[in-house]
Amino acid sequence: MTPLERRASVSLALIFALRMLGLFLVLPVFALEARKYPGGDDPAWVGLALGVYGLTQAVLQLPLGMASDRFGRKRVIVLGLLTFAAGSFLAAVAESVTGLLVGRALQGSGAVSAAVTALLADQTRDEVRTKAMALVGASIGLMFALALVAAPWLSGFMGLGGLFGLTVVLALAGVAIVLWMVPPE
């Protein structure tokens, strides 16, 4: 890998890592913590609040990927991370399961995986692209393992709202990485 390819690979893997850490921290404790909210006694609403992220993510992945082709990858990634941060903020301040549902839906609307992957492909040669993608995959796996260990402790310390607040910080750190670390398109 050239130094520029290494910088692109590491910075884009870091964006994935920060975003996924925020998501993964919530998953192991969401159902238990949601019980503390009004409406948290209804498993259907709790399940919908947890799963709506994946639904909005799936619906918007292709349109945002196409938008990154047209308007620029970094611009769409920043917009997606800010949307993800806004959804995380709404979930952090939510006072009911319905509020969590709205926040999670907005989180999923920041569907930037396709744009980040496309930018990584743009910035690496064919010969090293597999290594770059493996770095992204390893960062996601590492964050999943870290979240499984840290989530119960952190939720006991700061609650579900605190985990969503931490996710806001992680998403904004991702924006900073896009702006200052990721090589120009």
PDB file of N, CA, C and O in Angstrom, residues 120-181:
ATOM      1  N   LEU A 120     -13.526   4.130  -0.281  1.00  0.00           N
ATOM      2  CA  LEU A 120     -12.359   3.272  -0.072  1.00  0.00           C
ATOM      3  C   LEU A 120     -11.940   2.615  -1.387  1.00  0.00           C
ATOM      4  O   LEU A 120     -10.751   2.544  -1.701  1.00  0.00           O
ATOM      5  N   ALA A 121     -12.912   2.162  -2.152  1.00  0.00           N
ATOM      6  CA  ALA A 121     -12.604   1.566  -3.457  1.00  0.00           C
ATOM      7  C   ALA A 121     -11.992   2.599  -4.400  1.00  0.00           C
ATOM      8  O   ALA A 121     -11.067   2.284  -5.162  1.00  0.00           O
ATOM      9  N   ASP A 122     -12.485   3.833  -4.342  1.00  0.00           N
ATOM     10  CA  ASP A 122     -11.940   4.905  -5.184  1.00  0.00           C
ATOM     11  C   ASP A 122     -10.485   5.208  -4.845  1.00  0.00           C
ATOM     12  O   ASP A 122      -9.715   5.601  -5.716  1.00  0.00           O
ATOM     13  N   GLN A 123     -10.127   5.049  -3.575  1.00  0.00           N
ATOM     14  CA  GLN A 123      -8.809   5.504  -3.126  1.00  0.00           C
ATOM     15  C   GLN A 123      -7.775   4.391  -2.995  1.00  0.00           C
ATOM     16  O   GLN A 123      -6.692   4.633  -2.464  1.00  0.00           O
ATOM     17  N   THR A 124      -8.127   3.197  -3.440  1.00  0.00           N
ATOM     18  CA  THR A 124      -7.167   2.087  -3.395  1.00  0.00           C
ATOM     19  C   THR A 124      -7.082   1.413  -4.761  1.00  0.00           C
ATOM     20  O   THR A 124      -8.054   1.380  -5.501  1.00  0.00           O
ATOM     21  N   ARG A 125      -5.905   0.897  -5.047  1.00  0.00           N
ATOM     22  CA  ARG A 125      -5.714   0.127  -6.285  1.00  0.00           C
ATOM     23  C   ARG A 125      -6.315  -1.255  -6.113  1.00  0.00           C
ATOM     24  O   ARG A 125      -6.483  -1.749  -5.005  1.00  0.00           O
ATOM     25  N   ASP A 126      -6.615  -1.900  -7.228  1.00  0.00           N
ATOM     26  CA  ASP A 126      -7.197  -3.244  -7.206  1.00  0.00           C
ATOM     27  C   ASP A 126      -6.347  -4.214  -6.398  1.00  0.00           C
ATOM     28  O   ASP A 126      -6.872  -5.056  -5.675  1.00  0.00           O
ATOM     29  N   GLU A 127      -5.021  -4.093  -6.510  1.00  0.00           N
ATOM     30  CA  GLU A 127      -4.109  -5.044  -5.854  1.00  0.00           C
ATOM     31  C   GLU A 127      -4.168  -4.991  -4.331  1.00  0.00           C
ATOM     32  O   GLU A 127      -3.823  -5.964  -3.667  1.00  0.00           O
ATOM     33  N   VAL A 128      -4.547  -3.847  -3.771  1.00  0.00           N
ATOM     34  CA  VAL A 128      -4.546  -3.708  -2.304  1.00  0.00           C
ATOM     35  C   VAL A 128      -5.949  -3.510  -1.730  1.00  0.00           C
ATOM     36  O   VAL A 128      -6.107  -3.390  -0.517  1.00  0.00           O
ATOM     37  N   ARG A 129      -6.939  -3.497  -2.590  1.00  0.00           N
ATOM     38  CA  ARG A 129      -8.312  -3.227  -2.134  1.00  0.00           C
ATOM     39  C   ARG A 129      -8.793  -4.277  -1.136  1.00  0.00           C
ATOM     40  O   ARG A 129      -9.477  -3.964  -0.163  1.00  0.00           O
ATOM     41  N   THR A 130      -8.425  -5.532  -1.355  1.00  0.00           N
ATOM     42  CA  THR A 130      -8.842  -6.591  -0.431  1.00  0.00           C
ATOM     43  C   THR A 130      -8.279  -6.345   0.961  1.00  0.00           C
ATOM     44  O   THR A 130      -8.986  -6.515   1.969  1.00  0.00           O
ATOM     45  N   LYS A 131      -7.037  -5.910   1.047  1.00  0.00           N
ATOM     46  CA  LYS A 131      -6.439  -5.597   2.352  1.00  0.00           C
ATOM     47  C   LYS A 131      -7.170  -4.431   3.011  1.00  0.00           C
ATOM     48  O   LYS A 131      -7.426  -4.449   4.218  1.00  0.00           O
ATOM     49  N   ALA A 132      -7.505  -3.431   2.207  1.00  0.00           N
ATOM     50  CA  ALA A 132      -8.211  -2.267   2.748  1.00  0.00           C
ATOM     51  C   ALA A 132      -9.591  -2.668   3.280  1.00  0.00           C
ATOM     52  O   ALA A 132      -9.996  -2.256   4.366  1.00  0.00           O
ATOM     53  N   MET A 133     -10.293  -3.489   2.523  1.00  0.00           N
ATOM     54  CA  MET A 133     -11.620  -3.942   2.961  1.00  0.00           C
ATOM     55  C   MET A 133     -11.512  -4.847   4.186  1.00  0.00           C
ATOM     56  O   MET A 133     -12.376  -4.818   5.067  1.00  0.00           O
ATOM     57  N   ALA A 134     -10.449  -5.635   4.248  1.00  0.00           N
ATOM     58  CA  ALA A 134     -10.227  -6.494   5.416  1.00  0.00           C
ATOM     59  C   ALA A 134      -9.992  -5.645   6.668  1.00  0.00           C
ATOM     60  O   ALA A 134     -10.442  -6.004   7.765  1.00  0.00           O
ATOM     61  N   LEU A 135      -9.305  -4.530   6.506  1.00  0.00           N
ATOM     62  CA  LEU A 135      -9.082  -3.620   7.631  1.00  0.00           C
ATOM     63  C   LEU A 135     -10.420  -3.070   8.139  1.00  0.00           C
ATOM     64  O   LEU A 135     -10.656  -3.002   9.349  1.00  0.00           O
ATOM     65  N   VAL A 136     -11.299  -2.715   7.214  1.00  0.00           N
ATOM     66  CA  VAL A 136     -12.635  -2.245   7.601  1.00  0.00           C
ATOM     67  C   VAL A 136     -13.380  -3.351   8.341  1.00  0.00           C
ATOM     68  O   VAL A 136     -13.959  -3.121   9.406  1.00  0.00           O
ATOM     69  N   GLY A 137     -13.367  -4.542   7.793  1.00  0.00           N
ATOM     70  CA  GLY A 137     -14.052  -5.665   8.436  1.00  0.00           C
ATOM     71  C   GLY A 137     -13.500  -5.962   9.818  1.00  0.00           C
ATOM     72  O   GLY A 137     -14.257  -6.221  10.763  1.00  0.00           O
ATOM     73  N   ALA A 138     -12.179  -5.905   9.956  1.00  0.00           N
ATOM     74  CA  ALA A 138     -11.557  -6.145  11.260  1.00  0.00           C
ATOM     75  C   ALA A 138     -11.963  -5.070  12.258  1.00  0.00           C
ATOM     76  O   ALA A 138     -12.218  -5.367  13.436  1.00  0.00           O
ATOM     77  N   SER A 139     -12.059  -3.825  11.797  1.00  0.00           N
ATOM     78  CA  SER A 139     -12.449  -2.748  12.714  1.00  0.00           C
ATOM     79  C   SER A 139     -13.883  -2.949  13.204  1.00  0.00           C
ATOM     80  O   SER A 139     -14.179  -2.708  14.371  1.00  0.00           O
ATOM     81  N   ILE A 140     -14.748  -3.407  12.319  1.00  0.00           N
ATOM     82  CA  ILE A 140     -16.138  -3.665  12.717  1.00  0.00           C
ATOM     83  C   ILE A 140     -16.198  -4.809  13.723  1.00  0.00           C
ATOM     84  O   ILE A 140     -16.875  -4.722  14.753  1.00  0.00           O
ATOM     85  N   GLY A 141     -15.485  -5.890  13.454  1.00  0.00           N
ATOM     86  CA  GLY A 141     -15.458  -7.027  14.371  1.00  0.00           C
ATOM     87  C   GLY A 141     -14.898  -6.662  15.734  1.00  0.00           C
ATOM     88  O   GLY A 141     -15.427  -7.084  16.777  1.00  0.00           O
ATOM     89  N   LEU A 142     -13.842  -5.866  15.741  1.00  0.00           N
ATOM     90  CA  LEU A 142     -13.235  -5.434  16.997  1.00  0.00           C
ATOM     91  C   LEU A 142     -14.211  -4.580  17.811  1.00  0.00           C
ATOM     92  O   LEU A 142     -14.340  -4.747  19.025  1.00  0.00           O
ATOM     93  N   MET A 143     -14.934  -3.696  17.134  1.00  0.00           N
ATOM     94  CA  MET A 143     -15.901  -2.848  17.837  1.00  0.00           C
ATOM     95  C   MET A 143     -17.066  -3.673  18.395  1.00  0.00           C
ATOM     96  O   MET A 143     -17.570  -3.379  19.472  1.00  0.00           O
ATOM     97  N   PHE A 144     -17.467  -4.709  17.670  1.00  0.00           N
ATOM     98  CA  PHE A 144     -18.526  -5.572  18.169  1.00  0.00           C
ATOM     99  C   PHE A 144     -18.084  -6.258  19.458  1.00  0.00           C
ATOM    100  O   PHE A 144     -18.822  -6.268  20.454  1.00  0.00           O
ATOM    101  N   ALA A 145     -16.882  -6.804  19.456  1.00  0.00           N
ATOM    102  CA  ALA A 145     -16.365  -7.480  20.645  1.00  0.00           C
ATOM    103  C   ALA A 145     -16.224  -6.494  21.812  1.00  0.00           C
ATOM    104  O   ALA A 145     -16.607  -6.805  22.949  1.00  0.00           O
ATOM    105  N   LEU A 146     -15.696  -5.315  21.531  1.00  0.00           N
ATOM    106  CA  LEU A 146     -15.529  -4.296  22.571  1.00  0.00           C
ATOM    107  C   LEU A 146     -16.888  -3.886  23.151  1.00  0.00           C
ATOM    108  O   LEU A 146     -17.047  -3.764  24.368  1.00  0.00           O
ATOM    109  N   ALA A 147     -17.871  -3.717  22.282  1.00  0.00           N
ATOM    110  CA  ALA A 147     -19.200  -3.296  22.741  1.00  0.00           C
ATOM    111  C   ALA A 147     -19.861  -4.357  23.610  1.00  0.00           C
ATOM    112  O   ALA A 147     -20.522  -4.019  24.600  1.00  0.00           O
ATOM    113  N   LEU A 148     -19.699  -5.615  23.259  1.00  0.00           N
ATOM    114  CA  LEU A 148     -20.301  -6.675  24.075  1.00  0.00           C
ATOM    115  C   LEU A 148     -19.762  -6.669  25.495  1.00  0.00           C
ATOM    116  O   LEU A 148     -20.488  -6.968  26.445  1.00  0.00           O
ATOM    117  N   VAL A 149     -18.503  -6.325  25.639  1.00  0.00           N
ATOM    118  CA  VAL A 149     -17.883  -6.278  26.958  1.00  0.00           C
ATOM    119  C   VAL A 149     -18.237  -4.974  27.679  1.00  0.00           C
ATOM    120  O   VAL A 149     -18.560  -4.973  28.867  1.00  0.00           O
ATOM    121  N   ALA A 150     -18.201  -3.858  26.957  1.00  0.00           N
ATOM    122  CA  ALA A 150     -18.360  -2.546  27.586  1.00  0.00           C
ATOM    123  C   ALA A 150     -19.812  -2.134  27.818  1.00  0.00           C
ATOM    124  O   ALA A 150     -20.101  -1.390  28.758  1.00  0.00           O
ATOM    125  N   ALA A 151     -20.733  -2.587  26.972  1.00  0.00           N
ATOM    126  CA  ALA A 151     -22.117  -2.103  27.038  1.00  0.00           C
ATOM    127  C   ALA A 151     -22.788  -2.316  28.393  1.00  0.00           C
ATOM    128  O   ALA A 151     -23.392  -1.380  28.926  1.00  0.00           O
ATOM    129  N   PRO A 152     -22.716  -3.507  28.981  1.00  0.00           N
ATOM    130  CA  PRO A 152     -23.391  -3.678  30.275  1.00  0.00           C
ATOM    131  C   PRO A 152     -22.835  -2.750  31.360  1.00  0.00           C
ATOM    132  O   PRO A 152     -23.600  -2.163  32.130  1.00  0.00           O
ATOM    133  N   TRP A 153     -21.532  -2.607  31.387  1.00  0.00           N
ATOM    134  CA  TRP A 153     -20.915  -1.726  32.381  1.00  0.00           C
ATOM    135  C   TRP A 153     -21.304  -0.277  32.129  1.00  0.00           C
ATOM    136  O   TRP A 153     -21.711   0.438  33.051  1.00  0.00           O
ATOM    137  N   LEU A 154     -21.190   0.173  30.865  1.00  0.00           N
ATOM    138  CA  LEU A 154     -21.519   1.558  30.539  1.00  0.00           C
ATOM    139  C   LEU A 154     -22.989   1.866  30.767  1.00  0.00           C
ATOM    140  O   LEU A 154     -23.327   2.947  31.253  1.00  0.00           O
ATOM    141  N   SER A 155     -23.873   0.930  30.431  1.00  0.00           N
ATOM    142  CA  SER A 155     -25.303   1.199  30.629  1.00  0.00           C
ATOM    143  C   SER A 155     -25.632   1.292  32.116  1.00  0.00           C
ATOM    144  O   SER A 155     -26.500   2.071  32.505  1.00  0.00           O
ATOM    145  N   GLY A 156     -24.945   0.523  32.948  1.00  0.00           N
ATOM    146  CA  GLY A 156     -25.134   0.641  34.390  1.00  0.00           C
ATOM    147  C   GLY A 156     -24.646   1.971  34.915  1.00  0.00           C
ATOM    148  O   GLY A 156     -25.174   2.517  35.885  1.00  0.00           O
ATOM    149  N   PHE A 157     -23.654   2.521  34.253  1.00  0.00           N
ATOM    150  CA  PHE A 157     -23.050   3.784  34.654  1.00  0.00           C
ATOM    151  C   PHE A 157     -23.819   4.990  34.113  1.00  0.00           C
ATOM    152  O   PHE A 157     -24.052   5.959  34.816  1.00  0.00           O
ATOM    153  N   MET A 158     -24.254   4.921  32.838  1.00  0.00           N
ATOM    154  CA  MET A 158     -24.854   6.099  32.196  1.00  0.00           C
ATOM    155  C   MET A 158     -26.235   5.865  31.613  1.00  0.00           C
ATOM    156  O   MET A 158     -26.843   6.790  31.105  1.00  0.00           O
ATOM    157  N   GLY A 159     -26.735   4.647  31.651  1.00  0.00           N
ATOM    158  CA  GLY A 159     -28.059   4.356  31.119  1.00  0.00           C
ATOM    159  C   GLY A 159     -28.091   4.360  29.594  1.00  0.00           C
ATOM    160  O   GLY A 159     -27.099   4.666  28.931  1.00  0.00           O
ATOM    161  N   LEU A 160     -29.250   4.027  29.067  1.00  0.00           N
ATOM    162  CA  LEU A 160     -29.418   3.968  27.620  1.00  0.00           C
ATOM    163  C   LEU A 160     -29.246   5.349  26.988  1.00  0.00           C
ATOM    164  O   LEU A 160     -28.605   5.491  25.941  1.00  0.00           O
ATOM    165  N   GLY A 161     -29.786   6.377  27.630  1.00  0.00           N
ATOM    166  CA  GLY A 161     -29.619   7.740  27.123  1.00  0.00           C
ATOM    167  C   GLY A 161     -28.155   8.134  27.035  1.00  0.00           C
ATOM    168  O   GLY A 161     -27.730   8.784  26.076  1.00  0.00           O
ATOM    169  N   GLY A 162     -27.374   7.724  28.012  1.00  0.00           N
ATOM    170  CA  GLY A 162     -25.940   8.013  27.991  1.00  0.00           C
ATOM    171  C   GLY A 162     -25.225   7.297  26.857  1.00  0.00           C
ATOM    172  O   GLY A 162     -24.317   7.854  26.239  1.00  0.00           O
ATOM    173  N   LEU A 163     -25.647   6.059  26.580  1.00  0.00           N
ATOM    174  CA  LEU A 163     -25.046   5.330  25.460  1.00  0.00           C
ATOM    175  C   LEU A 163     -25.347   6.028  24.135  1.00  0.00           C
ATOM    176  O   LEU A 163     -24.470   6.142  23.268  1.00  0.00           O
ATOM    177  N   PHE A 164     -26.579   6.507  23.999  1.00  0.00           N
ATOM    178  CA  PHE A 164     -26.906   7.259  22.787  1.00  0.00           C
ATOM    179  C   PHE A 164     -26.140   8.579  22.742  1.00  0.00           C
ATOM    180  O   PHE A 164     -25.716   9.025  21.674  1.00  0.00           O
ATOM    181  N   GLY A 165     -25.947   9.214  23.884  1.00  0.00           N
ATOM    182  CA  GLY A 165     -25.134  10.435  23.933  1.00  0.00           C
ATOM    183  C   GLY A 165     -23.695  10.164  23.517  1.00  0.00           C
ATOM    184  O   GLY A 165     -23.086  10.955  22.782  1.00  0.00           O
ATOM    185  N   LEU A 166     -23.146   9.056  23.978  1.00  0.00           N
ATOM    186  CA  LEU A 166     -21.803   8.659  23.563  1.00  0.00           C
ATOM    187  C   LEU A 166     -21.754   8.414  22.055  1.00  0.00           C
ATOM    188  O   LEU A 166     -20.780   8.756  21.381  1.00  0.00           O
ATOM    189  N   THR A 167     -22.830   7.873  21.507  1.00  0.00           N
ATOM    190  CA  THR A 167     -22.916   7.640  20.067  1.00  0.00           C
ATOM    191  C   THR A 167     -22.878   8.961  19.294  1.00  0.00           C
ATOM    192  O   THR A 167     -22.287   9.029  18.216  1.00  0.00           O
ATOM    193  N   VAL A 168     -23.485  10.007  19.846  1.00  0.00           N
ATOM    194  CA  VAL A 168     -23.410  11.334  19.222  1.00  0.00           C
ATOM    195  C   VAL A 168     -21.948  11.765  19.123  1.00  0.00           C
ATOM    196  O   VAL A 168     -21.483  12.204  18.062  1.00  0.00           O
ATOM    197  N   VAL A 169     -21.219  11.630  20.209  1.00  0.00           N
ATOM    198  CA  VAL A 169     -19.811  12.028  20.236  1.00  0.00           C
ATOM    199  C   VAL A 169     -19.004  11.213  19.223  1.00  0.00           C
ATOM    200  O   VAL A 169     -18.168  11.769  18.491  1.00  0.00           O
ATOM    201  N   LEU A 170     -19.247   9.915  19.162  1.00  0.00           N
ATOM    202  CA  LEU A 170     -18.530   9.065  18.217  1.00  0.00           C
ATOM    203  C   LEU A 170     -18.837   9.453  16.769  1.00  0.00           C
ATOM    204  O   LEU A 170     -17.936   9.484  15.919  1.00  0.00           O
ATOM    205  N   ALA A 171     -20.095   9.771  16.480  1.00  0.00           N
ATOM    206  CA  ALA A 171     -20.468  10.180  15.121  1.00  0.00           C
ATOM    207  C   ALA A 171     -19.801  11.503  14.751  1.00  0.00           C
ATOM    208  O   ALA A 171     -19.310  11.667  13.617  1.00  0.00           O
ATOM    209  N   LEU A 172     -19.751  12.445  15.673  1.00  0.00           N
ATOM    210  CA  LEU A 172     -19.102  13.727  15.402  1.00  0.00           C
ATOM    211  C   LEU A 172     -17.589  13.561  15.241  1.00  0.00           C
ATOM    212  O   LEU A 172     -16.969  14.259  14.434  1.00  0.00           O
ATOM    213  N   ALA A 173     -17.017  12.617  15.971  1.00  0.00           N
ATOM    214  CA  ALA A 173     -15.598  12.300  15.756  1.00  0.00           C
ATOM    215  C   ALA A 173     -15.398  11.742  14.350  1.00  0.00           C
ATOM    216  O   ALA A 173     -14.392  12.042  13.691  1.00  0.00           O
ATOM    217  N   GLY A 174     -16.356  10.952  13.880  1.00  0.00           N
ATOM    218  CA  GLY A 174     -16.296  10.441  12.510  1.00  0.00           C
ATOM    219  C   GLY A 174     -16.327  11.568  11.488  1.00  0.00           C
ATOM    220  O   GLY A 174     -15.607  11.538  10.489  1.00  0.00           O
ATOM    221  N   VAL A 175     -17.149  12.590  11.729  1.00  0.00           N
ATOM    222  CA  VAL A 175     -17.196  13.756  10.838  1.00  0.00           C
ATOM    223  C   VAL A 175     -15.830  14.429  10.797  1.00  0.00           C
ATOM    224  O   VAL A 175     -15.321  14.781   9.722  1.00  0.00           O
ATOM    225  N   ALA A 176     -15.212  14.606  11.960  1.00  0.00           N
ATOM    226  CA  ALA A 176     -13.880  15.226  12.015  1.00  0.00           C
ATOM    227  C   ALA A 176     -12.867  14.410  11.216  1.00  0.00           C
ATOM    228  O   ALA A 176     -12.025  14.975  10.509  1.00  0.00           O
ATOM    229  N   ILE A 177     -12.954  13.102  11.312  1.00  0.00           N
ATOM    230  CA  ILE A 177     -12.031  12.246  10.560  1.00  0.00           C
ATOM    231  C   ILE A 177     -12.238  12.418   9.057  1.00  0.00           C
ATOM    232  O   ILE A 177     -11.273  12.514   8.292  1.00  0.00           O
ATOM    233  N   VAL A 178     -13.502  12.472   8.630  1.00  0.00           N
ATOM    234  CA  VAL A 178     -13.775  12.676   7.197  1.00  0.00           C
ATOM    235  C   VAL A 178     -13.168  13.995   6.734  1.00  0.00           C
ATOM    236  O   VAL A 178     -12.534  14.072   5.678  1.00  0.00           O
ATOM    237  N   LEU A 179     -13.353  15.042   7.518  1.00  0.00           N
ATOM    238  CA  LEU A 179     -12.905  16.375   7.108  1.00  0.00           C
ATOM    239  C   LEU A 179     -11.394  16.543   7.163  1.00  0.00           C
ATOM    240  O   LEU A 179     -10.827  17.230   6.309  1.00  0.00           O
ATOM    241  N   TRP A 180     -10.737  15.920   8.134  1.00  0.00           N
ATOM    242  CA  TRP A 180      -9.320  16.208   8.330  1.00  0.00           C
ATOM    243  C   TRP A 180      -8.364  15.049   8.107  1.00  0.00           C
ATOM    244  O   TRP A 180      -7.152  15.280   7.995  1.00  0.00           O
ATOM    245  N   MET A 181      -8.840  13.826   8.051  1.00  0.00           N
ATOM    246  CA  MET A 181      -7.928  12.701   7.872  1.00  0.00           C
ATOM    247  C   MET A 181      -8.077  11.993   6.521  1.00  0.00           C
ATOM    248  O   MET A 181      -7.082  11.543   5.959  1.00  0.00           O
TER     249      MET A 181
END
